[in-house]
Amino acid sequence: SVWRERVERHRSRCRTVGRDSRMTSNAPLQIDDPLEPRIQGPLSGKRYIVIGGTQFMGRHLVEKLLSQGADVVLVNRCKTTNPFHGRAGVSTARCDRLNQRKKFRNIIRAQTALGCAGVVDFVCFKPDHIRDVTSCITPPDGHPAPHYVFISSDSIFMAVD
């Protein structure tokens, strides 16, 4: 079907880390060659991990980080079109945090061990999901621990109810 072809085409374009659920924390992040030059800005040289990041508020945050020169690692399921595909400074780790918790923790551990300024989480539904991230943030020796920011739109929906 046309839908199945579109999904397969998107999945093949999605840059991933740890396709295998047995991924180790030393697995490299696969990055495509960027199609555009890097932007220099106040966040140049800083890496941010964004959980979610391809829709709604996350999309705007990633755009802002890139406009300031930051590198961004997206951690998501790759179920929606990645508007940042091919952009300089963006890489994607494919993982469903709800159904692949061990793999998710390994990705966060591996990426924070490489050094990052912060982790921004748009896809958190339970306290265990927060613990999955905070327990895995391991900065390299001599580096400060990254900030963890949890952003939820749940209160918006509660205000409307």
mmCIF file of C-alpha atoms in Angstrom, residues 47-158:
data_model
loop_
_atom_site.group_PDB
_atom_site.id
_atom_site.type_symbol
_atom_site.label_atom_id
_atom_site.label_comp_id
_atom_site.label_asym_id
_atom_site.label_seq_id
_atom_site.Cartn_x
_atom_site.Cartn_y
_atom_site.Cartn_z
ATOM 1 C CA ARG A 47 25.356 19.153 22.519
ATOM 2 C CA TYR A 48 21.764 18.693 23.610
ATOM 3 C CA ILE A 49 19.741 15.504 23.740
ATOM 4 C CA VAL A 50 16.084 16.074 22.877
ATOM 5 C CA ILE A 51 13.666 13.246 23.607
ATOM 6 C CA GLY A 52 10.911 13.590 21.033
ATOM 7 C CA GLY A 53 11.679 16.770 19.148
ATOM 8 C CA THR A 54 10.073 16.299 15.728
ATOM 9 C CA GLN A 55 6.613 17.695 16.489
ATOM 10 C CA PHE A 56 4.885 20.487 18.368
ATOM 11 C CA MET A 57 7.018 22.313 20.975
ATOM 12 C CA GLY A 58 9.991 19.983 20.500
ATOM 13 C CA ARG A 59 10.306 20.930 16.861
ATOM 14 C CA HIS A 60 10.520 24.613 17.757
ATOM 15 C CA LEU A 61 13.127 23.970 20.450
ATOM 16 C CA VAL A 62 15.332 21.953 18.091
ATOM 17 C CA GLU A 63 15.070 24.697 15.472
ATOM 18 C CA LYS A 64 16.129 27.295 18.063
ATOM 19 C CA LEU A 65 19.053 25.175 19.310
ATOM 20 C CA LEU A 66 20.287 24.693 15.744
ATOM 21 C CA SER A 67 19.930 28.412 14.986
ATOM 22 C CA GLN A 68 22.219 29.081 17.963
ATOM 23 C CA GLY A 69 24.860 26.629 16.694
ATOM 24 C CA ALA A 70 24.178 23.682 19.033
ATOM 25 C CA ASP A 71 24.473 20.008 18.081
ATOM 26 C CA VAL A 72 21.272 18.068 18.722
ATOM 27 C CA VAL A 73 20.739 14.347 19.278
ATOM 28 C CA LEU A 74 17.088 13.440 18.779
ATOM 29 C CA VAL A 75 15.890 10.340 20.615
ATOM 30 C CA ASN A 76 12.544 9.209 19.247
ATOM 31 C CA ARG A 77 10.619 6.389 17.619
ATOM 32 C CA CYS A 78 11.047 7.746 14.067
ATOM 33 C CA LYS A 79 7.307 7.308 13.513
ATOM 34 C CA THR A 80 6.772 10.838 12.206
ATOM 35 C CA THR A 81 8.637 12.648 9.469
ATOM 36 C CA ASN A 82 11.883 14.089 10.763
ATOM 37 C CA PRO A 83 11.942 17.748 9.661
ATOM 38 C CA PHE A 84 15.666 17.877 10.506
ATOM 39 C CA HIS A 85 16.765 15.021 8.245
ATOM 40 C CA GLY A 86 20.051 15.979 6.586
ATOM 41 C CA ARG A 87 20.538 19.103 8.690
ATOM 42 C CA ALA A 88 24.022 19.837 9.927
ATOM 43 C CA GLY A 89 24.416 19.202 13.645
ATOM 44 C CA VAL A 90 21.469 16.796 13.988
ATOM 45 C CA SER A 91 21.618 13.064 14.596
ATOM 46 C CA THR A 92 18.840 10.680 15.572
ATOM 47 C CA ALA A 93 18.786 7.718 17.926
ATOM 48 C CA ARG A 94 15.815 5.490 17.191
ATOM 49 C CA CYS A 95 14.151 4.058 20.267
ATOM 50 C CA ASP A 96 10.670 3.632 21.736
ATOM 51 C CA ARG A 97 11.244 4.604 25.362
ATOM 52 C CA LEU A 98 7.965 3.026 26.486
ATOM 53 C CA ASN A 99 8.676 -0.425 25.043
ATOM 54 C CA GLN A 100 12.489 -0.472 24.944
ATOM 55 C CA ARG A 101 13.453 0.917 28.330
ATOM 56 C CA LYS A 102 16.818 -0.833 28.560
ATOM 57 C CA LYS A 103 17.842 0.323 25.088
ATOM 58 C CA PHE A 104 16.614 3.834 25.925
ATOM 59 C CA ARG A 105 18.718 3.966 29.105
ATOM 60 C CA ASN A 106 21.767 2.728 27.165
ATOM 61 C CA ILE A 107 21.329 5.474 24.568
ATOM 62 C CA ILE A 108 21.003 8.207 27.216
ATOM 63 C CA ARG A 109 23.990 6.826 29.146
ATOM 64 C CA ALA A 110 26.154 6.628 25.998
ATOM 65 C CA GLN A 111 25.212 10.073 24.729
ATOM 66 C CA THR A 112 25.640 11.888 28.048
ATOM 67 C CA ALA A 113 28.985 10.137 28.582
ATOM 68 C CA LEU A 114 30.165 11.835 25.377
ATOM 69 C CA GLY A 115 29.341 15.161 26.993
ATOM 70 C CA CYS A 116 26.234 17.268 26.631
ATOM 71 C CA ALA A 117 24.916 20.513 28.037
ATOM 72 C CA GLY A 118 21.390 19.275 28.617
ATOM 73 C CA VAL A 119 18.642 16.749 28.103
ATOM 74 C CA VAL A 120 15.181 18.035 27.195
ATOM 75 C CA ASP A 121 12.327 15.559 27.560
ATOM 76 C CA PHE A 122 9.018 16.053 25.741
ATOM 77 C CA VAL A 123 7.859 12.414 26.007
ATOM 78 C CA CYS A 124 7.435 11.520 29.649
ATOM 79 C CA PHE A 125 4.291 9.978 31.060
ATOM 80 C CA LYS A 126 5.302 8.363 34.358
ATOM 81 C CA PRO A 127 7.795 9.004 37.169
ATOM 82 C CA ASP A 128 9.748 5.910 36.054
ATOM 83 C CA HIS A 129 10.411 7.631 32.732
ATOM 84 C CA ILE A 130 12.071 10.529 34.548
ATOM 85 C CA ARG A 131 14.160 8.101 36.615
ATOM 86 C CA ASP A 132 15.221 6.323 33.418
ATOM 87 C CA VAL A 133 16.866 9.555 32.293
ATOM 88 C CA THR A 134 18.182 10.965 35.552
ATOM 89 C CA SER A 135 19.772 7.666 36.586
ATOM 90 C CA CYS A 136 21.684 7.493 33.288
ATOM 91 C CA ILE A 137 23.112 10.990 33.084
ATOM 92 C CA THR A 138 26.844 10.359 33.418
ATOM 93 C CA PRO A 139 29.052 13.296 32.474
ATOM 94 C CA PRO A 140 32.630 12.638 31.368
ATOM 95 C CA ASP A 141 35.310 13.188 34.005
ATOM 96 C CA GLY A 142 35.858 16.851 34.722
ATOM 97 C CA HIS A 143 32.632 17.970 33.025
ATOM 98 C CA PRO A 144 29.564 19.321 34.811
ATOM 99 C CA ALA A 145 26.417 17.197 34.845
ATOM 100 C CA PRO A 146 23.987 18.196 32.108
ATOM 101 C CA HIS A 147 20.709 19.871 32.957
ATOM 102 C CA TYR A 148 17.547 17.780 32.686
ATOM 103 C CA VAL A 149 14.428 19.647 31.595
ATOM 104 C CA PHE A 150 11.043 17.940 31.528
ATOM 105 C CA ILE A 151 8.402 19.775 29.505
ATOM 106 C CA SER A 152 4.791 18.659 29.585
ATOM 107 C CA SER A 153 1.776 20.068 27.814
ATOM 108 C CA ASP A 154 -0.513 18.097 30.148
ATOM 109 C CA SER A 155 -1.415 21.171 32.176
ATOM 110 C CA ILE A 156 -2.739 22.842 29.014
ATOM 111 C CA PHE A 157 -5.237 20.043 28.572
ATOM 112 C CA MET A 158 -6.147 20.087 32.262
#
